[in-house]
Coordinates of C-alpha atoms and ligand atoms in Angstrom, one line a residue:
X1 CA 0.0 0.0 0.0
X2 CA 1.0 3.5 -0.4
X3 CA 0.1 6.5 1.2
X4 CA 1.4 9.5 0.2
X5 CA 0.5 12.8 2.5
X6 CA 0.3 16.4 1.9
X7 CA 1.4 18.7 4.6
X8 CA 2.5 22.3 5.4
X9 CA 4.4 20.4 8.3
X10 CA 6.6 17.5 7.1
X11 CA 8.9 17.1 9.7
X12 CA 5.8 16.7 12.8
X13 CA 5.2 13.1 10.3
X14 CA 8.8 11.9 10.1
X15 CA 8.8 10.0 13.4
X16 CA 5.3 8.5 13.9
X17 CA 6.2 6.1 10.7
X18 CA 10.2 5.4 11.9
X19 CA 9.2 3.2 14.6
X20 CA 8.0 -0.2 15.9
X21 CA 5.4 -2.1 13.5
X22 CA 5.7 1.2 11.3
X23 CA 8.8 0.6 10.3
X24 CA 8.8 -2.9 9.9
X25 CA 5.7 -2.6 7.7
X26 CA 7.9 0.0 5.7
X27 CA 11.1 -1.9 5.6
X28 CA 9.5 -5.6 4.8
X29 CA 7.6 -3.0 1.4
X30 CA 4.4 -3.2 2.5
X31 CA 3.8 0.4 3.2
X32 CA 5.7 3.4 1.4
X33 CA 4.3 6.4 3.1
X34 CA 5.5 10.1 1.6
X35 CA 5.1 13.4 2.7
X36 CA 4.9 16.0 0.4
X37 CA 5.4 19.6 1.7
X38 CA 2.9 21.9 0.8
X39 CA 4.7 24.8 0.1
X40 CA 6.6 23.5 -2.9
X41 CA 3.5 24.5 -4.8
X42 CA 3.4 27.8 -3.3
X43 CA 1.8 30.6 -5.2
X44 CA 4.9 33.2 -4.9
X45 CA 8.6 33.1 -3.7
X46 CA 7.4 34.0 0.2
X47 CA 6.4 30.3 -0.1
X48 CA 2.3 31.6 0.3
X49 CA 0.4 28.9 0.8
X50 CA -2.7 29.9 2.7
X51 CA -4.7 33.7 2.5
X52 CA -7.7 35.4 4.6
X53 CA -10.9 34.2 4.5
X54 CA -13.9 36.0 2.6
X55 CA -16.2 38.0 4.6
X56 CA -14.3 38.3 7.4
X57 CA -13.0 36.8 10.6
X58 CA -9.7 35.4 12.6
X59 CA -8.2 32.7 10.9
X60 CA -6.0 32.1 7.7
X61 CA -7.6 29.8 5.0
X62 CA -5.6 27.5 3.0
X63 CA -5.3 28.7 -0.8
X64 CA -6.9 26.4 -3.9
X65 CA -4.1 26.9 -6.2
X66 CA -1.7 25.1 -4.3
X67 CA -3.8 22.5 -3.2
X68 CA -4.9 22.1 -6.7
X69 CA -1.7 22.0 -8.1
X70 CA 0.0 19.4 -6.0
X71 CA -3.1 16.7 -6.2
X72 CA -3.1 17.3 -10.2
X73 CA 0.8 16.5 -10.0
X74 CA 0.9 13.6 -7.7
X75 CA -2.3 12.2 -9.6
X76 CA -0.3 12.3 -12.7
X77 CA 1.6 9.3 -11.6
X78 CA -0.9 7.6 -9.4
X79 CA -4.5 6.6 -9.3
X80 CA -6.0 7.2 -6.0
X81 CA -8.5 4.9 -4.2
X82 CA -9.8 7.8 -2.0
X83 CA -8.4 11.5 -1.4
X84 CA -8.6 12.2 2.3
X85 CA -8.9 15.4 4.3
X86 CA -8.5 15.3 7.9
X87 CA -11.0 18.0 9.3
X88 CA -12.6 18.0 12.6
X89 CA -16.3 18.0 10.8
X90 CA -15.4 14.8 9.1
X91 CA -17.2 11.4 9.6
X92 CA -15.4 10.0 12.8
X93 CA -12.9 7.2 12.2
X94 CA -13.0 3.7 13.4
X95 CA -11.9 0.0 13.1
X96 CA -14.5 -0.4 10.4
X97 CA -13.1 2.3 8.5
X98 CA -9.7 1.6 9.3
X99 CA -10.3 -2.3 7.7
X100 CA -12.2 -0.7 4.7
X101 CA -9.0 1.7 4.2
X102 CA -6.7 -1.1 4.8
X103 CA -7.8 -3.0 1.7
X104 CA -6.6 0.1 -0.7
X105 CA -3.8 0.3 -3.0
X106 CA -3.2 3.9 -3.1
X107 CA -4.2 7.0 -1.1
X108 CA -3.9 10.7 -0.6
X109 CA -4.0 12.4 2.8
X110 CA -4.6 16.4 3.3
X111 CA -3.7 17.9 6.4
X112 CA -5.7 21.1 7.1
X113 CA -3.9 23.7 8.6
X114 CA -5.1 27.0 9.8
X115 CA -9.4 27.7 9.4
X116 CA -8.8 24.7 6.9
X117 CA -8.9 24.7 3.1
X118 CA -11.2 26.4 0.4
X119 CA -14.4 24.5 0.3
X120 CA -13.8 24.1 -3.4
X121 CA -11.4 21.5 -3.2
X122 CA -13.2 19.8 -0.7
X123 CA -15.9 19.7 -3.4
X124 CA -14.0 18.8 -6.3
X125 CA -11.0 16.7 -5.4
X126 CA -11.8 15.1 -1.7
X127 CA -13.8 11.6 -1.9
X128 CA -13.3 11.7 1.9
X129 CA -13.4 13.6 4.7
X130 CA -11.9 12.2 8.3
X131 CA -12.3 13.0 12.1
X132 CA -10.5 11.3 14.7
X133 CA -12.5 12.8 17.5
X134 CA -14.2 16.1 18.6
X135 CA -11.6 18.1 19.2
X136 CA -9.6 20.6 17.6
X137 CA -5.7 19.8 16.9
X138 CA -3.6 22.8 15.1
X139 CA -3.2 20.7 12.6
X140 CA -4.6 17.5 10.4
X141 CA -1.0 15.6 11.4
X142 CA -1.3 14.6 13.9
X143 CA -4.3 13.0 13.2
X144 CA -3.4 11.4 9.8
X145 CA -0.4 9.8 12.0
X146 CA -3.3 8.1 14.1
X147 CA -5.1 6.9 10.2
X148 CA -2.1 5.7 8.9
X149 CA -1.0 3.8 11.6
X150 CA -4.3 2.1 12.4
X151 CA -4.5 1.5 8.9
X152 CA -0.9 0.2 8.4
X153 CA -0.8 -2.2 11.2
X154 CA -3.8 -4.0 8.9
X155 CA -2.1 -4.9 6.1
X156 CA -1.7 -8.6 6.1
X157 CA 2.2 -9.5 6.9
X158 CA 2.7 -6.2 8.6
X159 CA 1.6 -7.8 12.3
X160 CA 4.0 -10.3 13.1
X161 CA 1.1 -13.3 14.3
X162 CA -1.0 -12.6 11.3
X163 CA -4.2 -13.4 13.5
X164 CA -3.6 -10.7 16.4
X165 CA -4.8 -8.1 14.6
X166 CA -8.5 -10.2 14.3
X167 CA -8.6 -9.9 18.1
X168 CA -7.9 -5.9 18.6
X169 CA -10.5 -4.4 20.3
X170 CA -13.8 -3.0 18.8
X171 CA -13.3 -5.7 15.6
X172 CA -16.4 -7.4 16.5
X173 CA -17.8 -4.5 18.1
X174 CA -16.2 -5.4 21.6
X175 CA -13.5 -4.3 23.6
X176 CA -10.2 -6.6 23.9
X177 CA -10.4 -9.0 27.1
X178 CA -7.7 -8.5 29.7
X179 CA -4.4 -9.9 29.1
X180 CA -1.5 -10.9 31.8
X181 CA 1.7 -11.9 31.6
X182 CA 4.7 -13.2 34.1
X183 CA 4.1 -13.4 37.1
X184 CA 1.6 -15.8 37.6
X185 CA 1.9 -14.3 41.3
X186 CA 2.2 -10.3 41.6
X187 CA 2.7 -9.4 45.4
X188 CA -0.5 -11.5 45.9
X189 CA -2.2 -10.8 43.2
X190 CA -3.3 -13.8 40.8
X191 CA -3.5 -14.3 37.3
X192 CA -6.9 -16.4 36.4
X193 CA -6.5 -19.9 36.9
X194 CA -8.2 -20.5 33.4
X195 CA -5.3 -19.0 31.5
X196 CA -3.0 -21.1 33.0
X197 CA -5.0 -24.4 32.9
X198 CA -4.3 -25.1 29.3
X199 CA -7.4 -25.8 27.9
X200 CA -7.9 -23.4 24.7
X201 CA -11.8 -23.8 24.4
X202 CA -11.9 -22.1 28.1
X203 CA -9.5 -19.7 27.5
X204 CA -11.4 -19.2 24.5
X205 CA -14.9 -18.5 26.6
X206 CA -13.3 -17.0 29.3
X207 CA -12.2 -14.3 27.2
X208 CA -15.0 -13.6 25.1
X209 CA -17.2 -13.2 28.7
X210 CA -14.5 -10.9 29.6
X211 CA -14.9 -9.1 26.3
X212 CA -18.5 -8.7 26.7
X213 CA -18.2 -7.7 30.5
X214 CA -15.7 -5.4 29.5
X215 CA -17.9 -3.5 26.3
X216 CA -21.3 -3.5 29.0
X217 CA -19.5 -1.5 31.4
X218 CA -17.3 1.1 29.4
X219 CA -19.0 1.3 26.0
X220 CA -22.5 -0.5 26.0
X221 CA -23.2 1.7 22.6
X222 CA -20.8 -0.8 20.9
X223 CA -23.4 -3.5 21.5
X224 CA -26.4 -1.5 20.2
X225 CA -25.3 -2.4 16.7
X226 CA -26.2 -0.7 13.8
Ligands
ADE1 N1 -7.7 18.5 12.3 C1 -7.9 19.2 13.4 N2 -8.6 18.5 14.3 C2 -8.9 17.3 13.7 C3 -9.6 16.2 14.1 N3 -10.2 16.1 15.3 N4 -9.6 15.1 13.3 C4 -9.0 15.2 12.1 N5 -8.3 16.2 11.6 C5 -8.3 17.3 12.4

């Protein structure tokens, strides 16, 4: 998969995708991620990327020309599944999505800056529009970091145990069981006696009860379907 990102910011992406699972995903060539800085389509040599907004009020917008101009040239060499923009008034991102996005060959993230970007490109270049929570960040980085790592630990071979990634919380609409690991004794305090037992059909059960206690208590909406 490749995901290529276009920011005013490159250097706030250059360590979320050099570590861990991210970089292994990268170096095994499963994931190319590249960040294309903004400003190399600027409109004039003070490297102007972004103007003020029509009728009034705080808050730079960021320019169509720019925008424009870089999608047209990346999109000259690639065919895009979906073009992203991270925006706070996008539809809120989850597993669901993340698994859908997984299973693309090629995408394009925006990273707003500033009061965001001219509505027109939003109309006529963005097939998607992402939140990853109400708030407000400065920025869309940060919150394309969060995409593309949920995304990229979902491509198959990128997860070490191929299976693990079926057992995160909130794929089946439930939270992830407790897990333990040595000691079986801490100061006192025991590890269930069904996960040391051995017997994978109760470890199995045990753990989905758990996952089900677990969703009831701290997100019952997950079990409300939809
Ligand atoms: N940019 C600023 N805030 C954001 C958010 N909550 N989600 C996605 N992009 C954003």
């Amino acid at each position: 998969m490749n995901i290529d990102i276009i920011t005013v910011v490159p250097d706030l992406l250059e360590s979320p995708f050099s570590h861990s699972i991210m970089k292994r995903a990268r170096e095994k060539g499963l994931l190319t991620v590249n960040t294309y800085n903004l400003r190399k389509w600027a409109i004039n040599k003070h490297m102007q990327v972004d103007d003020y907004q029509f009728g009034g009020g705080a808050g730079m917008v960021m320019m169509p020309e720019p925008l424009a101009n870089a999608i047209d040239e990346l999109q000259k060499d690639k065919k895009y599944d979906e073009i992203i923009f991270m925006t706070p008034d996008g539809k809120s991102f989850n597993q669901q999505t993340a698994n859908r996005l997984s299973m693309k060959e090629n995408l394009l993230i925006i990273c707003g800056h500033y009061k965001g970007i001219d509505e027109r490109i939003r109309q006529k270049y963005v097939t998607m529009e992402i939140s990853i929570g109400d708030y407000v960040l400065s920025g869309g980085e940060l919150a394309a970091a969060v995409v593309v790592d949920a995304i990229g630990r979902l491509i198959p071979g990128v997860l070490g145990d191929e299976t693990s990634a079926l057992f995160d919380s909130f794929q089946d609409n439930l939270l992830a069981p407790p897990v333990y690991t040595r000691p079986a004794d801490f100061r006192g305090d025991k590890v269930p006696p069904v996960l040391i037992q051995g017997d994978p059909k109760k470890v199995e059960e045990w753990r989905h009860e758990q996952s089900l206690l677990r969703t009831k208590e701290r997100r019952p909406d997950l079990l409300e379907g939809d």
